[in-house]
Amino acid sequence: MSGFFDRLDKYMKYKGLNDNKITVETGISNGLIGKARKRGGLSQENISKILNTYSDLDANWWFRGEGEMILKEMTEENSSIEWEKVVRSQQELLDFKQHEIDRLKIEIEELKDIR
C-alpha cells in the first residue's frame, strides 16, 4: 500500500496540501491520515471523502498508479461518458479493495491455524 500513500503525497504536493488541511477540508478525524500511513490504509469511507472533496484526483491513478493524476476537465458534451468512466473506475476500485479484504481474512485464519 506504500504506492497508495506515495501517490497521495505526490497529489498533496501538487495541490499544496498537507495531512491537516486534508482532514479539515474533508471532515476526516484530525490525525487520521498519519495513523493510516502507519496502519497502511484508509477506510473506504475516508477514501470516498477525499475523492469527493478533491474531484480532480483520479481514483484509478491513486489506487493503481495507472493513467494521469489529475482528471481532465469535463465538458458538457463528454460529461456523461466521463462520468460513466469514473463510476466504472470506482466500482473496480471497490471490487479490488473487497478482494484484498477477503485475501487478508483468509491470511488471518491461516495464521490462527498455525498457532
PDB file of C-alpha atoms in Angstrom:
ATOM      1  CA  MET A   1       0.000   0.000   0.000  1.00  0.00           C
ATOM      2  CA  SER A   2       3.047   2.261   0.107  1.00  0.00           C
ATOM      3  CA  GLY A   3       2.462   3.285  -3.508  1.00  0.00           C
ATOM      4  CA  PHE A   4      -1.001   4.433  -2.426  1.00  0.00           C
ATOM      5  CA  PHE A   5       0.414   6.899   0.091  1.00  0.00           C
ATOM      6  CA  ASP A   6       3.316   7.848  -2.180  1.00  0.00           C
ATOM      7  CA  ARG A   7       0.778   8.878  -4.809  1.00  0.00           C
ATOM      8  CA  LEU A   8      -1.327  10.701  -2.220  1.00  0.00           C
ATOM      9  CA  ASP A   9       1.807  12.606  -1.170  1.00  0.00           C
ATOM     10  CA  LYS A  10       2.531  13.496  -4.790  1.00  0.00           C
ATOM     11  CA  TYR A  11      -1.009  14.837  -5.216  1.00  0.00           C
ATOM     12  CA  MET A  12      -0.765  16.749  -1.939  1.00  0.00           C
ATOM     13  CA  LYS A  13       2.497  18.372  -3.030  1.00  0.00           C
ATOM     14  CA  TYR A  14       0.969  19.272  -6.405  1.00  0.00           C
ATOM     15  CA  LYS A  15      -2.058  20.890  -4.690  1.00  0.00           C
ATOM     16  CA  GLY A  16      -0.109  22.472  -1.816  1.00  0.00           C
ATOM     17  CA  LEU A  17      -1.860  20.311   0.780  1.00  0.00           C
ATOM     18  CA  ASN A  18      -0.771  18.660   3.996  1.00  0.00           C
ATOM     19  CA  ASP A  19      -2.381  15.984   6.174  1.00  0.00           C
ATOM     20  CA  ASN A  20      -4.035  18.561   8.435  1.00  0.00           C
ATOM     21  CA  LYS A  21      -5.530  20.565   5.568  1.00  0.00           C
ATOM     22  CA  ILE A  22      -6.985  17.395   4.041  1.00  0.00           C
ATOM     23  CA  THR A  23      -8.589  16.367   7.334  1.00  0.00           C
ATOM     24  CA  VAL A  24     -10.144  19.810   7.764  1.00  0.00           C
ATOM     25  CA  GLU A  25     -11.423  20.072   4.175  1.00  0.00           C
ATOM     26  CA  THR A  26     -12.794  16.518   4.046  1.00  0.00           C
ATOM     27  CA  GLY A  27     -14.160  16.246   7.568  1.00  0.00           C
ATOM     28  CA  ILE A  28     -11.903  13.295   8.383  1.00  0.00           C
ATOM     29  CA  SER A  29     -10.808  12.971  12.012  1.00  0.00           C
ATOM     30  CA  ASN A  30      -7.751  15.006  12.912  1.00  0.00           C
ATOM     31  CA  GLY A  31      -4.586  12.889  12.761  1.00  0.00           C
ATOM     32  CA  LEU A  32      -6.287  10.061  10.908  1.00  0.00           C
ATOM     33  CA  ILE A  33      -4.122  10.263   7.787  1.00  0.00           C
ATOM     34  CA  GLY A  34      -0.934   9.963   9.824  1.00  0.00           C
ATOM     35  CA  LYS A  35      -2.359   6.953  11.663  1.00  0.00           C
ATOM     36  CA  ALA A  36      -3.483   5.446   8.361  1.00  0.00           C
ATOM     37  CA  ARG A  37       0.040   5.788   6.987  1.00  0.00           C
ATOM     38  CA  LYS A  38       1.305   3.693   9.915  1.00  0.00           C
ATOM     39  CA  ARG A  39      -1.506   1.133   9.515  1.00  0.00           C
ATOM     40  CA  GLY A  40      -1.073   1.007   5.763  1.00  0.00           C
ATOM     41  CA  GLY A  41      -4.541   2.025   4.641  1.00  0.00           C
ATOM     42  CA  LEU A  42      -7.565   4.281   4.813  1.00  0.00           C
ATOM     43  CA  SER A  43     -11.159   3.178   5.235  1.00  0.00           C
ATOM     44  CA  GLN A  44     -13.424   3.143   2.221  1.00  0.00           C
ATOM     45  CA  GLU A  45     -15.470   5.945   3.796  1.00  0.00           C
ATOM     46  CA  ASN A  46     -12.437   8.198   4.228  1.00  0.00           C
ATOM     47  CA  ILE A  47     -11.165   7.469   0.729  1.00  0.00           C
ATOM     48  CA  SER A  48     -14.597   8.435  -0.566  1.00  0.00           C
ATOM     49  CA  LYS A  49     -14.470  11.702   1.391  1.00  0.00           C
ATOM     50  CA  ILE A  50     -11.091  12.540  -0.134  1.00  0.00           C
ATOM     51  CA  LEU A  51     -12.215  11.705  -3.671  1.00  0.00           C
ATOM     52  CA  ASN A  52     -15.426  13.708  -3.252  1.00  0.00           C
ATOM     53  CA  THR A  53     -13.559  16.718  -1.881  1.00  0.00           C
ATOM     54  CA  TYR A  54     -10.737  16.602  -4.428  1.00  0.00           C
ATOM     55  CA  SER A  55     -12.747  15.745  -7.516  1.00  0.00           C
ATOM     56  CA  ASP A  56      -9.772  16.337  -9.812  1.00  0.00           C
ATOM     57  CA  LEU A  57      -7.871  13.397  -8.244  1.00  0.00           C
ATOM     58  CA  ASP A  58      -8.109  10.355 -10.498  1.00  0.00           C
ATOM     59  CA  ALA A  59      -9.033   7.384  -8.290  1.00  0.00           C
ATOM     60  CA  ASN A  60      -7.570   4.894 -10.751  1.00  0.00           C
ATOM     61  CA  TRP A  61      -4.227   6.677 -10.612  1.00  0.00           C
ATOM     62  CA  TRP A  62      -4.357   6.943  -6.831  1.00  0.00           C
ATOM     63  CA  PHE A  63      -5.052   3.237  -6.277  1.00  0.00           C
ATOM     64  CA  ARG A  64      -3.234   1.613  -9.147  1.00  0.00           C
ATOM     65  CA  GLY A  65      -0.815   4.187 -10.469  1.00  0.00           C
ATOM     66  CA  GLU A  66      -2.465   3.972 -13.887  1.00  0.00           C
ATOM     67  CA  GLY A  67      -3.421   6.947 -16.021  1.00  0.00           C
ATOM     68  CA  GLU A  68      -2.973  10.571 -15.058  1.00  0.00           C
ATOM     69  CA  MET A  69      -3.016  12.021 -11.553  1.00  0.00           C
ATOM     70  CA  ILE A  70      -5.465  14.769 -12.481  1.00  0.00           C
ATOM     71  CA  LEU A  71      -8.755  14.081 -14.222  1.00  0.00           C
ATOM     72  CA  LYS A  72      -9.238  16.054 -17.396  1.00  0.00           C
ATOM     73  CA  GLU A  73     -11.855  18.779 -17.241  1.00  0.00           C
ATOM     74  CA  MET A  74     -15.213  17.610 -18.432  1.00  0.00           C
ATOM     75  CA  THR A  75     -17.232  19.465 -20.993  1.00  0.00           C
ATOM     76  CA  GLU A  76     -20.996  19.152 -21.233  1.00  0.00           C
ATOM     77  CA  GLU A  77     -20.510  17.265 -24.479  1.00  0.00           C
ATOM     78  CA  ASN A  78     -18.435  14.449 -22.954  1.00  0.00           C
ATOM     79  CA  SER A  79     -19.540  14.559 -19.305  1.00  0.00           C
ATOM     80  CA  SER A  80     -21.839  11.522 -19.476  1.00  0.00           C
ATOM     81  CA  ILE A  81     -19.079   9.396 -20.986  1.00  0.00           C
ATOM     82  CA  GLU A  82     -16.541  10.645 -18.441  1.00  0.00           C
ATOM     83  CA  TRP A  83     -18.910  10.061 -15.514  1.00  0.00           C
ATOM     84  CA  GLU A  84     -19.513   6.525 -16.695  1.00  0.00           C
ATOM     85  CA  LYS A  85     -15.732   6.006 -16.652  1.00  0.00           C
ATOM     86  CA  VAL A  86     -15.474   7.462 -13.164  1.00  0.00           C
ATOM     87  CA  VAL A  87     -18.270   5.256 -11.842  1.00  0.00           C
ATOM     88  CA  ARG A  88     -16.791   2.174 -13.512  1.00  0.00           C
ATOM     89  CA  SER A  89     -13.346   3.022 -12.176  1.00  0.00           C
ATOM     90  CA  GLN A  90     -14.643   3.483  -8.639  1.00  0.00           C
ATOM     91  CA  GLN A  91     -16.517   0.173  -8.834  1.00  0.00           C
ATOM     92  CA  GLU A  92     -13.320  -1.542  -9.954  1.00  0.00           C
ATOM     93  CA  LEU A  93     -11.522   0.006  -7.002  1.00  0.00           C
ATOM     94  CA  LEU A  94     -14.225  -1.145  -4.602  1.00  0.00           C
ATOM     95  CA  ASP A  95     -14.004  -4.658  -6.049  1.00  0.00           C
ATOM     96  CA  PHE A  96     -10.215  -4.578  -5.674  1.00  0.00           C
ATOM     97  CA  LYS A  97     -10.487  -3.473  -2.029  1.00  0.00           C
ATOM     98  CA  GLN A  98     -13.028  -6.217  -1.299  1.00  0.00           C
ATOM     99  CA  HIS A  99     -10.714  -8.773  -2.884  1.00  0.00           C
ATOM    100  CA  GLU A 100      -7.871  -7.540  -0.654  1.00  0.00           C
ATOM    101  CA  ILE A 101     -10.114  -7.713   2.430  1.00  0.00           C
ATOM    102  CA  ASP A 102     -11.133 -11.276   1.573  1.00  0.00           C
ATOM    103  CA  ARG A 103      -7.491 -12.245   0.988  1.00  0.00           C
ATOM    104  CA  LEU A 104      -6.444 -10.754   4.326  1.00  0.00           C
ATOM    105  CA  LYS A 105      -9.261 -12.563   6.148  1.00  0.00           C
ATOM    106  CA  ILE A 106      -8.013 -15.850   4.728  1.00  0.00           C
ATOM    107  CA  GLU A 107      -4.461 -14.966   5.714  1.00  0.00           C
ATOM    108  CA  ILE A 108      -5.600 -14.176   9.273  1.00  0.00           C
ATOM    109  CA  GLU A 109      -7.394 -17.516   9.519  1.00  0.00           C
ATOM    110  CA  GLU A 110      -4.294 -19.322   8.251  1.00  0.00           C
ATOM    111  CA  LEU A 111      -2.158 -17.551  10.831  1.00  0.00           C
ATOM    112  CA  LYS A 112      -4.620 -18.556  13.563  1.00  0.00           C
ATOM    113  CA  ASP A 113      -4.308 -22.182  12.455  1.00  0.00           C
ATOM    114  CA  ILE A 114      -0.504 -22.015  12.755  1.00  0.00           C
ATOM    115  CA  ARG A 115      -0.752 -21.229  16.473  1.00  0.00           C
TER     116      ARG A 115
END
